[in-house]
Structures are given as C-alpha cells and as structure tokens.
C-alpha cells in the first residue's frame, strides 16, 4: 500500500544501518509500486557517509523498481564510475579505496571492506535501462578493470541485459582464455 511505502521511505533515514537496509529491501519487494521511493533511495545511495550495505540495498531496490527508477540512473552511473570515492564499510569505518583496499588480507576482511554498493549499482542500471548505450558503455569499460572485481561485477550486470549484451561477449570469451588465473576466474564467474 502507499502508506507502507511512505513508512518505509521514512525508515531509510534511520541512522541505524540495519533499519535502512531492511527498509530498502522491503521497498525493493514492492517493485514498480515503490516508485515514489526513488528520490529517497537515490539519496541513500549517494550518501558516502552511510553504511556500504545500506547503499547497496538502495541500489538493489532501485533495480527492482526497474524503468520507473530511471531518474536514479545518473547517480547509479556515478556510483559505478567513481572508483576512488571514499565510503563506509560494514563496520562504519571510512574506506579510501586507493589506500585502504590494498591492505585487504583475507576473504573475511574483503567481505567487510569491498565496495559492494558499486556491484549492486551495476546490476541496477542493467535492470533499469538495458537498452541505454551509456549503460552498455559503462559496463563494457568495467570489463577492462585490472583487479578482476569490476570484471565480475560487469559480467553479472551484463547477464541481466540479455541480447543487449552481445557486444561484450567477445571480451568475456577473451577473459576466459586469459593467462591470468584471477581474470579467468572472474570472467568464468559470469
């Protein structure tokens, strides 16, 4: 109902990250019926001071709202493109990617520190605007990321685009033949 969506929108501003996460997840379940939440979800995604999981949940909800979330496309694209923007990890620690991600020593550490909001934003843009050339160009550029993180993210997002992703298939096939094991694994994860 509209009242439930309105109540959930208010919860997005709760300082507790888990409240905002649950509110965003619930809004996502409403799909296009939650289109009135697009501005609030977009603001949550863009707020670098908010927890990375809350921001990722906002991106996922926008993707589930679909084409009705087209107004969020610019913010989603900026989230993906700004690889060096600081963000708060799951423990609330400010991460500066150019410095702090070099120090990841374990998978457990990575689970808390990687920029998952960028991953969710990439999938959201593919769901919102699968025919948009700027979306395709952004995801194709991500395939060339030397770390492999963006390669896997872009490949996953491209899988949501169906036939619109044909242009990227040759690049993914090339990654599967790469001598770099990490890139092969990332490309194969798609």
PDB file of C-alpha atoms in Angstrom:
ATOM      1  CA  UNK A   1       0.000   0.000   0.000  1.00  0.00           C
ATOM      2  CA  UNK A   2       1.014   3.646  -0.382  1.00  0.00           C
ATOM      3  CA  UNK A   3       1.054   4.056   3.404  1.00  0.00           C
ATOM      4  CA  UNK A   4       3.510   1.188   3.806  1.00  0.00           C
ATOM      5  CA  UNK A   5       5.792   2.617   1.126  1.00  0.00           C
ATOM      6  CA  UNK A   6       5.646   6.044   2.823  1.00  0.00           C
ATOM      7  CA  UNK A   7       6.537   4.498   6.203  1.00  0.00           C
ATOM      8  CA  UNK A   8       9.449   2.587   4.660  1.00  0.00           C
ATOM      9  CA  UNK A   9      10.750   5.744   2.965  1.00  0.00           C
ATOM     10  CA  UNK A  10      10.963   7.395   6.405  1.00  0.00           C
ATOM     11  CA  UNK A  11      12.947   4.400   7.685  1.00  0.00           C
ATOM     12  CA  UNK A  12      15.625   4.963   5.022  1.00  0.00           C
ATOM     13  CA  UNK A  13      16.806   7.965   7.066  1.00  0.00           C
ATOM     14  CA  UNK A  14      17.233   5.972  10.261  1.00  0.00           C
ATOM     15  CA  UNK A  15      20.849   6.284  11.466  1.00  0.00           C
ATOM     16  CA  UNK A  16      20.964   2.570  12.229  1.00  0.00           C
ATOM     17  CA  UNK A  17      22.278   0.882   9.083  1.00  0.00           C
ATOM     18  CA  UNK A  18      20.223  -2.277   9.537  1.00  0.00           C
ATOM     19  CA  UNK A  19      16.965  -0.327   9.695  1.00  0.00           C
ATOM     20  CA  UNK A  20      17.794   1.399   6.402  1.00  0.00           C
ATOM     21  CA  UNK A  21      18.872  -1.926   4.852  1.00  0.00           C
ATOM     22  CA  UNK A  22      15.607  -3.615   5.797  1.00  0.00           C
ATOM     23  CA  UNK A  23      13.570  -0.626   4.599  1.00  0.00           C
ATOM     24  CA  UNK A  24      15.360  -0.598   1.228  1.00  0.00           C
ATOM     25  CA  UNK A  25      14.945  -4.367   0.865  1.00  0.00           C
ATOM     26  CA  UNK A  26      11.241  -4.068   1.626  1.00  0.00           C
ATOM     27  CA  UNK A  27      10.829  -1.247  -0.885  1.00  0.00           C
ATOM     28  CA  UNK A  28      12.535  -3.414  -3.492  1.00  0.00           C
ATOM     29  CA  UNK A  29       9.930  -6.117  -2.918  1.00  0.00           C
ATOM     30  CA  UNK A  30       7.243  -3.625  -3.939  1.00  0.00           C
ATOM     31  CA  UNK A  31       8.959  -3.262  -7.331  1.00  0.00           C
ATOM     32  CA  UNK A  32       7.445  -0.557  -9.560  1.00  0.00           C
ATOM     33  CA  UNK A  33       4.742   0.134  -6.925  1.00  0.00           C
ATOM     34  CA  UNK A  34       7.519   1.798  -4.848  1.00  0.00           C
ATOM     35  CA  UNK A  35       8.418   4.382  -7.494  1.00  0.00           C
ATOM     36  CA  UNK A  36       7.648   7.175  -5.001  1.00  0.00           C
ATOM     37  CA  UNK A  37      10.714   5.934  -3.063  1.00  0.00           C
ATOM     38  CA  UNK A  38      13.136   6.601  -5.943  1.00  0.00           C
ATOM     39  CA  UNK A  39      14.299  10.039  -4.658  1.00  0.00           C
ATOM     40  CA  UNK A  40      14.903   8.731  -1.121  1.00  0.00           C
ATOM     41  CA  UNK A  41      16.663   5.590  -2.352  1.00  0.00           C
ATOM     42  CA  UNK A  42      18.798   7.710  -4.688  1.00  0.00           C
ATOM     43  CA  UNK A  43      19.787   9.982  -1.794  1.00  0.00           C
ATOM     44  CA  UNK A  44      20.723   6.983   0.342  1.00  0.00           C
ATOM     45  CA  UNK A  45      22.857   5.537  -2.449  1.00  0.00           C
ATOM     46  CA  UNK A  46      24.639   8.870  -2.998  1.00  0.00           C
ATOM     47  CA  UNK A  47      25.397   9.479   0.708  1.00  0.00           C
ATOM     48  CA  UNK A  48      29.039   8.482   1.200  1.00  0.00           C
ATOM     49  CA  UNK A  49      28.616   8.743   4.964  1.00  0.00           C
ATOM     50  CA  UNK A  50      26.103   5.898   5.020  1.00  0.00           C
ATOM     51  CA  UNK A  51      26.998   2.247   5.503  1.00  0.00           C
ATOM     52  CA  UNK A  52      28.005   0.456   2.287  1.00  0.00           C
ATOM     53  CA  UNK A  53      25.402  -2.276   2.785  1.00  0.00           C
ATOM     54  CA  UNK A  54      22.595   0.280   3.154  1.00  0.00           C
ATOM     55  CA  UNK A  55      23.815   1.946  -0.046  1.00  0.00           C
ATOM     56  CA  UNK A  56      23.965  -1.427  -1.815  1.00  0.00           C
ATOM     57  CA  UNK A  57      20.430  -2.216  -0.647  1.00  0.00           C
ATOM     58  CA  UNK A  58      19.249   1.122  -2.041  1.00  0.00           C
ATOM     59  CA  UNK A  59      20.829   0.289  -5.414  1.00  0.00           C
ATOM     60  CA  UNK A  60      19.203  -3.150  -5.425  1.00  0.00           C
ATOM     61  CA  UNK A  61      15.800  -1.654  -4.609  1.00  0.00           C
ATOM     62  CA  UNK A  62      16.182   0.854  -7.448  1.00  0.00           C
ATOM     63  CA  UNK A  63      16.952  -2.018  -9.812  1.00  0.00           C
ATOM     64  CA  UNK A  64      13.852  -3.883  -8.666  1.00  0.00           C
ATOM     65  CA  UNK A  65      11.724  -0.800  -9.223  1.00  0.00           C
ATOM     66  CA  UNK A  66      13.006  -1.005 -12.788  1.00  0.00           C
ATOM     67  CA  UNK A  67      12.306   1.518 -15.534  1.00  0.00           C
ATOM     68  CA  UNK A  68      10.330   3.672 -13.076  1.00  0.00           C
ATOM     69  CA  UNK A  69      13.670   4.355 -11.333  1.00  0.00           C
ATOM     70  CA  UNK A  70      15.154   5.961 -14.445  1.00  0.00           C
ATOM     71  CA  UNK A  71      15.596   9.244 -12.525  1.00  0.00           C
ATOM     72  CA  UNK A  72      18.242   7.455 -10.424  1.00  0.00           C
ATOM     73  CA  UNK A  73      20.302   6.422 -13.452  1.00  0.00           C
ATOM     74  CA  UNK A  74      22.784   9.329 -13.243  1.00  0.00           C
ATOM     75  CA  UNK A  75      23.508   8.619  -9.560  1.00  0.00           C
ATOM     76  CA  UNK A  76      23.872   4.895 -10.216  1.00  0.00           C
ATOM     77  CA  UNK A  77      26.290   5.541 -13.089  1.00  0.00           C
ATOM     78  CA  UNK A  78      28.307   7.965 -10.941  1.00  0.00           C
ATOM     79  CA  UNK A  79      28.475   5.372  -8.155  1.00  0.00           C
ATOM     80  CA  UNK A  80      29.952   2.872 -10.583  1.00  0.00           C
ATOM     81  CA  UNK A  81      32.371   5.267 -12.273  1.00  0.00           C
ATOM     82  CA  UNK A  82      33.774   6.859  -9.121  1.00  0.00           C
ATOM     83  CA  UNK A  83      36.106   4.021  -8.175  1.00  0.00           C
ATOM     84  CA  UNK A  84      38.139   6.115  -5.741  1.00  0.00           C
ATOM     85  CA  UNK A  85      35.307   7.734  -3.796  1.00  0.00           C
ATOM     86  CA  UNK A  86      35.528   7.069  -0.057  1.00  0.00           C
ATOM     87  CA  UNK A  87      32.737   5.004   1.508  1.00  0.00           C
ATOM     88  CA  UNK A  88      31.864   3.476   4.878  1.00  0.00           C
ATOM     89  CA  UNK A  89      32.422  -0.256   5.227  1.00  0.00           C
ATOM     90  CA  UNK A  90      30.089  -2.619   7.065  1.00  0.00           C
ATOM     91  CA  UNK A  91      31.745  -1.736  10.374  1.00  0.00           C
ATOM     92  CA  UNK A  92      31.283   2.009   9.732  1.00  0.00           C
ATOM     93  CA  UNK A  93      34.970   2.646   9.028  1.00  0.00           C
ATOM     94  CA  UNK A  94      35.699   5.178   6.292  1.00  0.00           C
ATOM     95  CA  UNK A  95      37.483   3.416   3.415  1.00  0.00           C
ATOM     96  CA  UNK A  96      39.613   5.313   0.937  1.00  0.00           C
ATOM     97  CA  UNK A  97      39.926   2.782  -1.917  1.00  0.00           C
ATOM     98  CA  UNK A  98      43.244   3.996  -3.313  1.00  0.00           C
ATOM     99  CA  UNK A  99      44.859   3.398   0.082  1.00  0.00           C
ATOM    100  CA  UNK A 100      42.774   1.048   2.203  1.00  0.00           C
ATOM    101  CA  UNK A 101      41.823  -1.720  -0.213  1.00  0.00           C
ATOM    102  CA  UNK A 102      45.496  -2.523  -0.743  1.00  0.00           C
ATOM    103  CA  UNK A 103      45.540  -3.765   2.856  1.00  0.00           C
ATOM    104  CA  UNK A 104      42.901  -6.491   2.468  1.00  0.00           C
ATOM    105  CA  UNK A 105      44.458  -9.710   3.741  1.00  0.00           C
ATOM    106  CA  UNK A 106      41.623 -12.226   3.830  1.00  0.00           C
ATOM    107  CA  UNK A 107      38.237 -13.065   2.378  1.00  0.00           C
ATOM    108  CA  UNK A 108      36.624 -12.136   5.688  1.00  0.00           C
ATOM    109  CA  UNK A 109      38.313  -8.728   5.560  1.00  0.00           C
ATOM    110  CA  UNK A 110      37.213  -8.309   1.943  1.00  0.00           C
ATOM    111  CA  UNK A 111      33.595  -9.112   2.831  1.00  0.00           C
ATOM    112  CA  UNK A 112      33.578  -6.122   5.170  1.00  0.00           C
ATOM    113  CA  UNK A 113      35.575  -3.722   3.035  1.00  0.00           C
ATOM    114  CA  UNK A 114      34.863  -4.176  -0.676  1.00  0.00           C
ATOM    115  CA  UNK A 115      32.654  -1.565  -2.366  1.00  0.00           C
ATOM    116  CA  UNK A 116      29.569  -3.749  -2.755  1.00  0.00           C
ATOM    117  CA  UNK A 117      27.429  -0.692  -3.439  1.00  0.00           C
ATOM    118  CA  UNK A 118      29.172  -0.392  -6.824  1.00  0.00           C
ATOM    119  CA  UNK A 119      28.342  -4.025  -7.645  1.00  0.00           C
ATOM    120  CA  UNK A 120      24.675  -3.522  -6.818  1.00  0.00           C
ATOM    121  CA  UNK A 121      24.582  -0.227  -8.739  1.00  0.00           C
ATOM    122  CA  UNK A 122      25.909  -2.005 -11.858  1.00  0.00           C
ATOM    123  CA  UNK A 123      23.169  -4.621 -11.688  1.00  0.00           C
ATOM    124  CA  UNK A 124      20.564  -1.921 -11.060  1.00  0.00           C
ATOM    125  CA  UNK A 125      21.492   0.070 -14.177  1.00  0.00           C
ATOM    126  CA  UNK A 126      21.239  -3.079 -16.280  1.00  0.00           C
ATOM    127  CA  UNK A 127      17.750  -3.726 -14.917  1.00  0.00           C
ATOM    128  CA  UNK A 128      16.573  -0.114 -15.209  1.00  0.00           C
ATOM    129  CA  UNK A 129      17.887   0.733 -18.673  1.00  0.00           C
ATOM    130  CA  UNK A 130      19.027  -2.365 -20.604  1.00  0.00           C
ATOM    131  CA  UNK A 131      18.754  -0.522 -23.936  1.00  0.00           C
ATOM    132  CA  UNK A 132      20.735   2.549 -22.859  1.00  0.00           C
ATOM    133  CA  UNK A 133      24.057   2.952 -24.703  1.00  0.00           C
ATOM    134  CA  UNK A 134      25.649   4.825 -21.776  1.00  0.00           C
ATOM    135  CA  UNK A 135      24.827   1.850 -19.524  1.00  0.00           C
ATOM    136  CA  UNK A 136      26.383  -0.550 -22.048  1.00  0.00           C
ATOM    137  CA  UNK A 137      29.490   1.643 -22.400  1.00  0.00           C
ATOM    138  CA  UNK A 138      29.925   1.854 -18.616  1.00  0.00           C
ATOM    139  CA  UNK A 139      29.610  -1.897 -18.124  1.00  0.00           C
ATOM    140  CA  UNK A 140      31.912  -2.644 -21.054  1.00  0.00           C
ATOM    141  CA  UNK A 141      34.539  -0.285 -19.592  1.00  0.00           C
ATOM    142  CA  UNK A 142      34.275  -2.142 -16.283  1.00  0.00           C
ATOM    143  CA  UNK A 143      35.226  -5.370 -18.060  1.00  0.00           C
ATOM    144  CA  UNK A 144      38.720  -3.937 -18.519  1.00  0.00           C
ATOM    145  CA  UNK A 145      39.364  -3.449 -14.788  1.00  0.00           C
ATOM    146  CA  UNK A 146      42.755  -4.995 -13.958  1.00  0.00           C
ATOM    147  CA  UNK A 147      41.676  -6.153 -10.465  1.00  0.00           C
ATOM    148  CA  UNK A 148      39.003  -8.524 -11.721  1.00  0.00           C
ATOM    149  CA  UNK A 149      36.435  -7.188  -9.219  1.00  0.00           C
ATOM    150  CA  UNK A 150      34.797  -4.920 -11.797  1.00  0.00           C
ATOM    151  CA  UNK A 151      35.102  -7.627 -14.458  1.00  0.00           C
ATOM    152  CA  UNK A 152      32.927  -9.974 -12.444  1.00  0.00           C
ATOM    153  CA  UNK A 153      30.541  -7.175 -11.457  1.00  0.00           C
ATOM    154  CA  UNK A 154      30.128  -6.019 -15.059  1.00  0.00           C
ATOM    155  CA  UNK A 155      29.690  -9.560 -16.306  1.00  0.00           C
ATOM    156  CA  UNK A 156      26.987 -10.192 -13.738  1.00  0.00           C
ATOM    157  CA  UNK A 157      25.227  -6.939 -14.684  1.00  0.00           C
ATOM    158  CA  UNK A 158      25.505  -7.713 -18.397  1.00  0.00           C
ATOM    159  CA  UNK A 159      23.795 -11.047 -17.781  1.00  0.00           C
ATOM    160  CA  UNK A 160      20.674  -9.049 -16.815  1.00  0.00           C
ATOM    161  CA  UNK A 161      20.718  -7.300 -20.185  1.00  0.00           C
ATOM    162  CA  UNK A 162      20.130 -10.407 -22.269  1.00  0.00           C
ATOM    163  CA  UNK A 163      20.617  -9.916 -26.018  1.00  0.00           C
ATOM    164  CA  UNK A 164      21.575  -6.273 -25.471  1.00  0.00           C
ATOM    165  CA  UNK A 165      24.893  -7.502 -24.050  1.00  0.00           C
ATOM    166  CA  UNK A 166      26.063  -9.227 -27.242  1.00  0.00           C
ATOM    167  CA  UNK A 167      28.795  -6.651 -27.813  1.00  0.00           C
ATOM    168  CA  UNK A 168      30.537  -7.706 -24.590  1.00  0.00           C
ATOM    169  CA  UNK A 169      30.593 -11.452 -25.267  1.00  0.00           C
ATOM    170  CA  UNK A 170      33.826 -11.396 -27.282  1.00  0.00           C
ATOM    171  CA  UNK A 171      35.611  -9.631 -24.448  1.00  0.00           C
ATOM    172  CA  UNK A 172      34.328 -12.144 -21.884  1.00  0.00           C
ATOM    173  CA  UNK A 173      35.420 -15.079 -24.067  1.00  0.00           C
ATOM    174  CA  UNK A 174      38.871 -13.494 -24.256  1.00  0.00           C
ATOM    175  CA  UNK A 175      38.996 -13.262 -20.444  1.00  0.00           C
ATOM    176  CA  UNK A 176      38.185 -16.964 -20.163  1.00  0.00           C
ATOM    177  CA  UNK A 177      41.329 -17.627 -22.214  1.00  0.00           C
ATOM    178  CA  UNK A 178      43.489 -15.234 -20.154  1.00  0.00           C
ATOM    179  CA  UNK A 179      46.762 -16.479 -18.685  1.00  0.00           C
ATOM    180  CA  UNK A 180      45.942 -14.519 -15.521  1.00  0.00           C
ATOM    181  CA  UNK A 181      44.090 -17.000 -13.314  1.00  0.00           C
ATOM    182  CA  UNK A 182      42.217 -14.286 -11.357  1.00  0.00           C
ATOM    183  CA  UNK A 183      40.858 -12.789 -14.598  1.00  0.00           C
ATOM    184  CA  UNK A 184      39.928 -16.246 -15.907  1.00  0.00           C
ATOM    185  CA  UNK A 185      38.029 -16.985 -12.697  1.00  0.00           C
ATOM    186  CA  UNK A 186      36.320 -13.568 -12.749  1.00  0.00           C
ATOM    187  CA  UNK A 187      35.360 -13.975 -16.411  1.00  0.00           C
ATOM    188  CA  UNK A 188      34.180 -17.513 -15.813  1.00  0.00           C
ATOM    189  CA  UNK A 189      32.043 -16.378 -12.894  1.00  0.00           C
ATOM    190  CA  UNK A 190      29.818 -14.668 -15.406  1.00  0.00           C
TER     191      UNK A 190
END
